[in-house]
């Protein structure tokens, strides 16, 4: 058997071990209830994938008592851009899930920006990100 064939046979069990990757629905949106942590940017926009945040969101955004502004996230300011191939780390606070819905019910991924629970939101659709 050629070397490539052996390599494929040896890798199949490893590839099959991660069946729990989130699957996009027929519209390309990922489920709201996922705790998957690592994602990769696949957006082909040369300027990168927009990550949005509203200055009206309280600093303690993760608090159950936090008063969020309207979640028309698509119109929030862009605070960061991630180039294609960037690995994003999801923030699972406070509910244990990585996604939040906007005012249309569409999922957005909470992306960790470093310390102090800073995050921004990217659209959770297979045209922009994929689970890693």
PDB file of C-alpha atoms in Angstrom:
ATOM      1  CA  UNK A   1       0.000   0.000   0.000  1.00  0.00           C
ATOM      2  CA  UNK A   2       1.371   3.485  -0.812  1.00  0.00           C
ATOM      3  CA  UNK A   3       2.524   5.627   2.080  1.00  0.00           C
ATOM      4  CA  UNK A   4      -0.392   8.064   1.616  1.00  0.00           C
ATOM      5  CA  UNK A   5      -2.863   5.181   1.992  1.00  0.00           C
ATOM      6  CA  UNK A   6      -1.319   4.090   5.299  1.00  0.00           C
ATOM      7  CA  UNK A   7      -1.310   7.647   6.576  1.00  0.00           C
ATOM      8  CA  UNK A   8      -4.999   8.011   5.734  1.00  0.00           C
ATOM      9  CA  UNK A   9      -5.855   4.729   7.450  1.00  0.00           C
ATOM     10  CA  UNK A  10      -3.955   5.762  10.554  1.00  0.00           C
ATOM     11  CA  UNK A  11      -5.604   9.210  10.696  1.00  0.00           C
ATOM     12  CA  UNK A  12      -9.208   8.035  10.213  1.00  0.00           C
ATOM     13  CA  UNK A  13      -9.706   7.025  13.859  1.00  0.00           C
ATOM     14  CA  UNK A  14      -8.384  10.413  14.985  1.00  0.00           C
ATOM     15  CA  UNK A  15     -10.683  12.283  12.612  1.00  0.00           C
ATOM     16  CA  UNK A  16     -13.670  10.223  13.702  1.00  0.00           C
ATOM     17  CA  UNK A  17     -13.099  10.990  17.394  1.00  0.00           C
ATOM     18  CA  UNK A  18     -14.526  14.501  17.175  1.00  0.00           C
ATOM     19  CA  UNK A  19     -18.125  13.973  16.047  1.00  0.00           C
ATOM     20  CA  UNK A  20     -19.328  16.647  18.475  1.00  0.00           C
ATOM     21  CA  UNK A  21     -18.285  19.581  16.296  1.00  0.00           C
ATOM     22  CA  UNK A  22     -21.149  22.043  15.893  1.00  0.00           C
ATOM     23  CA  UNK A  23     -22.995  21.642  12.605  1.00  0.00           C
ATOM     24  CA  UNK A  24     -24.457  24.595  10.735  1.00  0.00           C
ATOM     25  CA  UNK A  25     -28.135  24.488   9.808  1.00  0.00           C
ATOM     26  CA  UNK A  26     -29.378  24.810   6.216  1.00  0.00           C
ATOM     27  CA  UNK A  27     -28.950  28.602   6.424  1.00  0.00           C
ATOM     28  CA  UNK A  28     -25.315  28.244   7.507  1.00  0.00           C
ATOM     29  CA  UNK A  29     -25.953  29.336  11.107  1.00  0.00           C
ATOM     30  CA  UNK A  30     -24.408  27.490  14.042  1.00  0.00           C
ATOM     31  CA  UNK A  31     -26.576  26.470  17.015  1.00  0.00           C
ATOM     32  CA  UNK A  32     -27.030  28.868  19.899  1.00  0.00           C
ATOM     33  CA  UNK A  33     -26.396  26.138  22.471  1.00  0.00           C
ATOM     34  CA  UNK A  34     -22.808  25.142  21.783  1.00  0.00           C
ATOM     35  CA  UNK A  35     -19.882  25.092  24.162  1.00  0.00           C
ATOM     36  CA  UNK A  36     -17.294  24.575  21.421  1.00  0.00           C
ATOM     37  CA  UNK A  37     -14.268  26.743  22.234  1.00  0.00           C
ATOM     38  CA  UNK A  38     -12.051  26.973  19.125  1.00  0.00           C
ATOM     39  CA  UNK A  39     -13.124  28.416  15.776  1.00  0.00           C
ATOM     40  CA  UNK A  40     -11.238  29.475  12.657  1.00  0.00           C
ATOM     41  CA  UNK A  41     -12.034  32.451  10.433  1.00  0.00           C
ATOM     42  CA  UNK A  42     -12.924  31.404   6.873  1.00  0.00           C
ATOM     43  CA  UNK A  43     -14.374  34.735   5.696  1.00  0.00           C
ATOM     44  CA  UNK A  44     -12.850  35.685   2.345  1.00  0.00           C
ATOM     45  CA  UNK A  45     -13.157  39.455   2.879  1.00  0.00           C
ATOM     46  CA  UNK A  46      -9.662  40.943   2.504  1.00  0.00           C
ATOM     47  CA  UNK A  47     -10.348  43.383   5.327  1.00  0.00           C
ATOM     48  CA  UNK A  48     -11.052  40.487   7.688  1.00  0.00           C
ATOM     49  CA  UNK A  49     -14.014  39.312   9.729  1.00  0.00           C
ATOM     50  CA  UNK A  50     -15.658  42.135  11.658  1.00  0.00           C
ATOM     51  CA  UNK A  51     -15.978  41.741  15.405  1.00  0.00           C
ATOM     52  CA  UNK A  52     -18.507  44.104  16.945  1.00  0.00           C
ATOM     53  CA  UNK A  53     -19.194  45.555  20.376  1.00  0.00           C
ATOM     54  CA  UNK A  54     -21.414  48.299  21.701  1.00  0.00           C
ATOM     55  CA  UNK A  55     -20.078  50.883  24.150  1.00  0.00           C
ATOM     56  CA  UNK A  56     -23.549  50.711  25.743  1.00  0.00           C
ATOM     57  CA  UNK A  57     -22.939  47.166  27.000  1.00  0.00           C
ATOM     58  CA  UNK A  58     -21.915  47.325  30.678  1.00  0.00           C
ATOM     59  CA  UNK A  59     -18.356  46.361  31.637  1.00  0.00           C
ATOM     60  CA  UNK A  60     -19.776  43.470  33.669  1.00  0.00           C
ATOM     61  CA  UNK A  61     -21.634  42.167  30.565  1.00  0.00           C
ATOM     62  CA  UNK A  62     -21.519  38.618  31.988  1.00  0.00           C
ATOM     63  CA  UNK A  63     -23.531  39.523  35.086  1.00  0.00           C
ATOM     64  CA  UNK A  64     -27.103  38.195  35.224  1.00  0.00           C
ATOM     65  CA  UNK A  65     -28.084  41.730  36.247  1.00  0.00           C
ATOM     66  CA  UNK A  66     -26.404  43.417  33.253  1.00  0.00           C
ATOM     67  CA  UNK A  67     -28.684  45.685  31.237  1.00  0.00           C
ATOM     68  CA  UNK A  68     -27.818  45.109  27.579  1.00  0.00           C
ATOM     69  CA  UNK A  69     -28.726  47.596  24.865  1.00  0.00           C
ATOM     70  CA  UNK A  70     -30.766  46.518  21.844  1.00  0.00           C
ATOM     71  CA  UNK A  71     -29.134  43.498  20.254  1.00  0.00           C
ATOM     72  CA  UNK A  72     -29.127  44.792  16.687  1.00  0.00           C
ATOM     73  CA  UNK A  73     -25.499  43.622  16.692  1.00  0.00           C
ATOM     74  CA  UNK A  74     -25.082  43.956  12.921  1.00  0.00           C
ATOM     75  CA  UNK A  75     -25.112  47.738  13.448  1.00  0.00           C
ATOM     76  CA  UNK A  76     -22.763  47.873  16.442  1.00  0.00           C
ATOM     77  CA  UNK A  77     -19.326  49.400  15.838  1.00  0.00           C
ATOM     78  CA  UNK A  78     -16.517  47.208  14.525  1.00  0.00           C
ATOM     79  CA  UNK A  79     -13.843  47.013  17.235  1.00  0.00           C
ATOM     80  CA  UNK A  80     -11.579  44.354  15.714  1.00  0.00           C
ATOM     81  CA  UNK A  81     -11.011  42.568  12.403  1.00  0.00           C
ATOM     82  CA  UNK A  82      -9.691  39.023  12.176  1.00  0.00           C
ATOM     83  CA  UNK A  83      -7.924  37.882   8.986  1.00  0.00           C
ATOM     84  CA  UNK A  84      -8.752  34.555   7.342  1.00  0.00           C
ATOM     85  CA  UNK A  85      -7.099  31.664   9.191  1.00  0.00           C
ATOM     86  CA  UNK A  86      -7.190  33.351  12.623  1.00  0.00           C
ATOM     87  CA  UNK A  87      -8.090  30.937  15.416  1.00  0.00           C
ATOM     88  CA  UNK A  88     -10.727  32.429  17.705  1.00  0.00           C
ATOM     89  CA  UNK A  89     -11.345  31.365  21.282  1.00  0.00           C
ATOM     90  CA  UNK A  90     -14.985  31.434  22.343  1.00  0.00           C
ATOM     91  CA  UNK A  91     -16.007  32.916  25.666  1.00  0.00           C
ATOM     92  CA  UNK A  92     -18.489  30.658  27.448  1.00  0.00           C
ATOM     93  CA  UNK A  93     -19.463  33.045  30.260  1.00  0.00           C
ATOM     94  CA  UNK A  94     -21.898  33.291  31.913  1.00  0.00           C
ATOM     95  CA  UNK A  95     -24.172  30.506  30.638  1.00  0.00           C
ATOM     96  CA  UNK A  96     -21.588  27.967  29.465  1.00  0.00           C
ATOM     97  CA  UNK A  97     -22.504  28.609  25.837  1.00  0.00           C
ATOM     98  CA  UNK A  98     -20.485  30.411  23.172  1.00  0.00           C
ATOM     99  CA  UNK A  99     -23.311  32.056  21.236  1.00  0.00           C
ATOM    100  CA  UNK A 100     -25.815  34.807  21.829  1.00  0.00           C
ATOM    101  CA  UNK A 101     -28.738  35.691  19.551  1.00  0.00           C
ATOM    102  CA  UNK A 102     -29.258  39.078  17.974  1.00  0.00           C
ATOM    103  CA  UNK A 103     -32.655  40.769  17.711  1.00  0.00           C
ATOM    104  CA  UNK A 104     -33.450  38.597  14.641  1.00  0.00           C
ATOM    105  CA  UNK A 105     -32.570  35.367  16.484  1.00  0.00           C
ATOM    106  CA  UNK A 106     -29.316  34.883  14.528  1.00  0.00           C
ATOM    107  CA  UNK A 107     -26.279  33.503  16.421  1.00  0.00           C
ATOM    108  CA  UNK A 108     -23.148  35.500  17.235  1.00  0.00           C
ATOM    109  CA  UNK A 109     -19.964  34.012  18.730  1.00  0.00           C
ATOM    110  CA  UNK A 110     -18.553  35.633  21.866  1.00  0.00           C
ATOM    111  CA  UNK A 111     -14.827  35.980  21.091  1.00  0.00           C
ATOM    112  CA  UNK A 112     -12.306  36.388  23.905  1.00  0.00           C
ATOM    113  CA  UNK A 113     -10.065  39.426  23.469  1.00  0.00           C
ATOM    114  CA  UNK A 114      -7.754  38.832  26.394  1.00  0.00           C
ATOM    115  CA  UNK A 115      -7.909  39.408  30.084  1.00  0.00           C
ATOM    116  CA  UNK A 116     -10.616  41.202  32.072  1.00  0.00           C
ATOM    117  CA  UNK A 117     -13.457  39.293  30.328  1.00  0.00           C
ATOM    118  CA  UNK A 118     -13.202  41.520  27.247  1.00  0.00           C
ATOM    119  CA  UNK A 119     -15.063  40.152  24.252  1.00  0.00           C
ATOM    120  CA  UNK A 120     -16.476  41.106  20.893  1.00  0.00           C
ATOM    121  CA  UNK A 121     -19.020  39.329  18.695  1.00  0.00           C
ATOM    122  CA  UNK A 122     -18.639  37.744  15.245  1.00  0.00           C
ATOM    123  CA  UNK A 123     -21.459  36.354  13.147  1.00  0.00           C
ATOM    124  CA  UNK A 124     -21.707  32.590  13.768  1.00  0.00           C
ATOM    125  CA  UNK A 125     -22.262  31.411  10.210  1.00  0.00           C
ATOM    126  CA  UNK A 126     -20.235  28.883   8.163  1.00  0.00           C
ATOM    127  CA  UNK A 127     -19.399  31.588   5.611  1.00  0.00           C
ATOM    128  CA  UNK A 128     -17.427  33.429   8.307  1.00  0.00           C
ATOM    129  CA  UNK A 129     -16.193  30.828  10.838  1.00  0.00           C
ATOM    130  CA  UNK A 130     -15.828  27.070  11.212  1.00  0.00           C
ATOM    131  CA  UNK A 131     -15.277  24.934  14.314  1.00  0.00           C
ATOM    132  CA  UNK A 132     -11.673  23.896  14.793  1.00  0.00           C
TER     133      UNK A 132
END
